[in-house]
Coordinates of N, CA and C in Angstrom, one line a residue:
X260 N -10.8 15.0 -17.2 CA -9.8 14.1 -16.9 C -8.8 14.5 -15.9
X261 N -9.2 15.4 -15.1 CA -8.3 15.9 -14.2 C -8.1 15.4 -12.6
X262 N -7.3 14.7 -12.2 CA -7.8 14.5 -10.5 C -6.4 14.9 -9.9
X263 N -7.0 15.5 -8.6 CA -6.1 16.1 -7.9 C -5.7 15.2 -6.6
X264 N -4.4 15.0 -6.4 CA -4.1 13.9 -5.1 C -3.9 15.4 -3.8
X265 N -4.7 15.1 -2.7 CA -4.2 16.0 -1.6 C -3.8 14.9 0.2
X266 N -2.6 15.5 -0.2 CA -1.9 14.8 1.1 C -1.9 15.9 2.1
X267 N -1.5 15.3 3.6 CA -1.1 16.5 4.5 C -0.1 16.8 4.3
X268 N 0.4 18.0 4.6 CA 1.6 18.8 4.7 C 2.2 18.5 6.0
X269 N 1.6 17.7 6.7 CA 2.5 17.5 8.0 C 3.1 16.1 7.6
X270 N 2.6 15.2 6.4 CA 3.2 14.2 6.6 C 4.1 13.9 5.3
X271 N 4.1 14.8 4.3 CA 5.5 15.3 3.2 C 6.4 15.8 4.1
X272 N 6.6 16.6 5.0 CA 7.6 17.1 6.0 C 8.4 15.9 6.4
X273 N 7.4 14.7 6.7 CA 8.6 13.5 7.5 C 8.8 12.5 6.8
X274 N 8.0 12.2 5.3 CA 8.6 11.2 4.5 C 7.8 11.5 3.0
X275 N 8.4 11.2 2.3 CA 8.3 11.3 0.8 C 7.5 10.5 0.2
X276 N 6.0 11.3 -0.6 CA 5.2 10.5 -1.0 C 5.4 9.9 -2.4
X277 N 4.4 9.0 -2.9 CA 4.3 8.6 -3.9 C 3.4 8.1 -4.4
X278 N 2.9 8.1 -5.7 CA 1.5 7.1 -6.1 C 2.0 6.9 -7.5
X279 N 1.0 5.8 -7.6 CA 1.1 4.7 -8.8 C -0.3 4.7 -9.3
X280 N -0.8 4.9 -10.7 CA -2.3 4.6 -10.8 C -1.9 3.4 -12.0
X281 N -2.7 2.5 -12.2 CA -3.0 1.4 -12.4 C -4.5 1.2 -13.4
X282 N -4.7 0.7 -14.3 CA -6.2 0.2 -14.4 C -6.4 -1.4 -14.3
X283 N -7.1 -1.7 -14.2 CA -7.9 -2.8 -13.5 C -7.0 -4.3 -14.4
X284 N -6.3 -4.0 -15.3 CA -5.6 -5.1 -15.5 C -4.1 -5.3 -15.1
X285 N -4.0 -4.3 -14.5 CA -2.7 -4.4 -13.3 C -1.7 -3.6 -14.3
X286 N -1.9 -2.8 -15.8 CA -1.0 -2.3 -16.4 C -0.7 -1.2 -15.6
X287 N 0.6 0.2 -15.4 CA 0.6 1.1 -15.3 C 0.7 1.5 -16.0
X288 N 0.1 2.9 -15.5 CA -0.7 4.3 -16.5 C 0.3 5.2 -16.4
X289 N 0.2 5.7 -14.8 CA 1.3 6.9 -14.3 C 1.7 6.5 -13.2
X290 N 3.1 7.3 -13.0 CA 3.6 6.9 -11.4 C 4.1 8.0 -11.3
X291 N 4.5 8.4 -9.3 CA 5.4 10.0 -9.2 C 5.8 10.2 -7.9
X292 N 6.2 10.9 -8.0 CA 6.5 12.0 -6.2 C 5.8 12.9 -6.2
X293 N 5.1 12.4 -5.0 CA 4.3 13.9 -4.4 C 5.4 14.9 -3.7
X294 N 5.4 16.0 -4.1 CA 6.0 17.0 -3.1 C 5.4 17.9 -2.4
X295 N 4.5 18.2 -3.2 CA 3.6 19.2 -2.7 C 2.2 18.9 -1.8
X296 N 1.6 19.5 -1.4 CA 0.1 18.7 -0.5 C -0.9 18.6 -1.9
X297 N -0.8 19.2 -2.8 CA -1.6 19.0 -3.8 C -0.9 18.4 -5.2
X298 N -1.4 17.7 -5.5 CA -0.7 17.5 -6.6 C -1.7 17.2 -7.8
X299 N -1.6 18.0 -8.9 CA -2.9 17.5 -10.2 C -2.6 16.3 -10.9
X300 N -3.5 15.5 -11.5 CA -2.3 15.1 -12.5 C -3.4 15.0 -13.7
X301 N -3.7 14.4 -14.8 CA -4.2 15.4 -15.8 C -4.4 14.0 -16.3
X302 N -5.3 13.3 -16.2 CA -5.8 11.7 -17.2 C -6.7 12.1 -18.5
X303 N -6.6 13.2 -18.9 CA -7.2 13.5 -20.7 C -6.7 12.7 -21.5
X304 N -5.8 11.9 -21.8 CA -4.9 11.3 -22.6 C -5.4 9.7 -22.6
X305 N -6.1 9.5 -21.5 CA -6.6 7.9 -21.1 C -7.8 7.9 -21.7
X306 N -7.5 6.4 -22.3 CA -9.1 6.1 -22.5 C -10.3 5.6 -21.0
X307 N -11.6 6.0 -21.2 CA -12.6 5.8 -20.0 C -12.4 4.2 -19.3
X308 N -12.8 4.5 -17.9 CA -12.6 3.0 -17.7 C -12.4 3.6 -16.4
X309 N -12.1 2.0 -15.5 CA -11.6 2.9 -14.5 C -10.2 2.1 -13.9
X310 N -9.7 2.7 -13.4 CA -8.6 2.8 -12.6 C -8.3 3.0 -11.1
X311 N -6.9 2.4 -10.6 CA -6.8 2.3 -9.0 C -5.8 3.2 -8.8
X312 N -6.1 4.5 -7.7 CA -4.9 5.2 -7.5 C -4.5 4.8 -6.2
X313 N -3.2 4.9 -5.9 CA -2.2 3.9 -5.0 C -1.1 5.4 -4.8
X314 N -1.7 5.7 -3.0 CA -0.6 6.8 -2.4 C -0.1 6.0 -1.8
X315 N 1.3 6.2 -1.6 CA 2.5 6.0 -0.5 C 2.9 6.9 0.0
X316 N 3.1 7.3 1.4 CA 3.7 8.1 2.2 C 4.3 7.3 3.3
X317 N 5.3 7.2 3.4 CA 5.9 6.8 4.4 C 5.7 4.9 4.5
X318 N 5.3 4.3 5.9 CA 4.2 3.4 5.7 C 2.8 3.5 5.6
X319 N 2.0 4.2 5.4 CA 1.4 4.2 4.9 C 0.7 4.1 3.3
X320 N -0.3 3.4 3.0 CA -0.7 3.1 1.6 C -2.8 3.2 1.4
X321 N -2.9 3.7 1.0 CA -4.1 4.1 0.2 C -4.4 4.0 -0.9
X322 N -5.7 3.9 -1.0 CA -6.0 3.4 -2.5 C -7.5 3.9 -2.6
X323 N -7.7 4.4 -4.0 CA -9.2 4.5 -4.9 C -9.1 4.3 -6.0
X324 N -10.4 4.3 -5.9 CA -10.9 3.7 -7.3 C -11.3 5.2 -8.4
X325 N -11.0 5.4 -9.4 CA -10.9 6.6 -10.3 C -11.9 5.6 -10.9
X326 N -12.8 6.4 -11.5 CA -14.0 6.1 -12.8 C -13.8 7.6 -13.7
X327 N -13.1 7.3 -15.2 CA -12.7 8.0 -16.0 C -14.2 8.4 -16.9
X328 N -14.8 9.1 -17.0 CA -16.0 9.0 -18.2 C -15.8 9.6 -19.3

């Protein structure tokens, strides 16, 4: 249940990240600040399914799809 978000370190230096994970009925699961280039975050707690993870850095926005099993 573990996924790790990795950003650059050159682009936490010039704006402050963030993600939102979501599953597919638009509820939120988790949200946060990235500070670091790595960040874990630990989905043991969720039931299987799958889910959308949603980075923000700056303008920029990204998205995947998580499949929990």
């Amino acid at each position: 249940g573990n996924v790790n978000i990795a950003v650059s370190a050159n682009l936490l230096e010039e704006e402050t990240g963030n993600y939102v994970i979501v599953d597919l009925s638009g509820r939120e699961i988790r949200s946060g600040t990235i500070v670091q280039s790595q960040t874990p975050l630990d989905l043991t707690g969720e039931a299987n399914g799958n889910y959308i993870l949603t980075v923000f850095v700056g303008e920029r926005r990204e998205e995947w799809q998580i499949v929990k099993h």
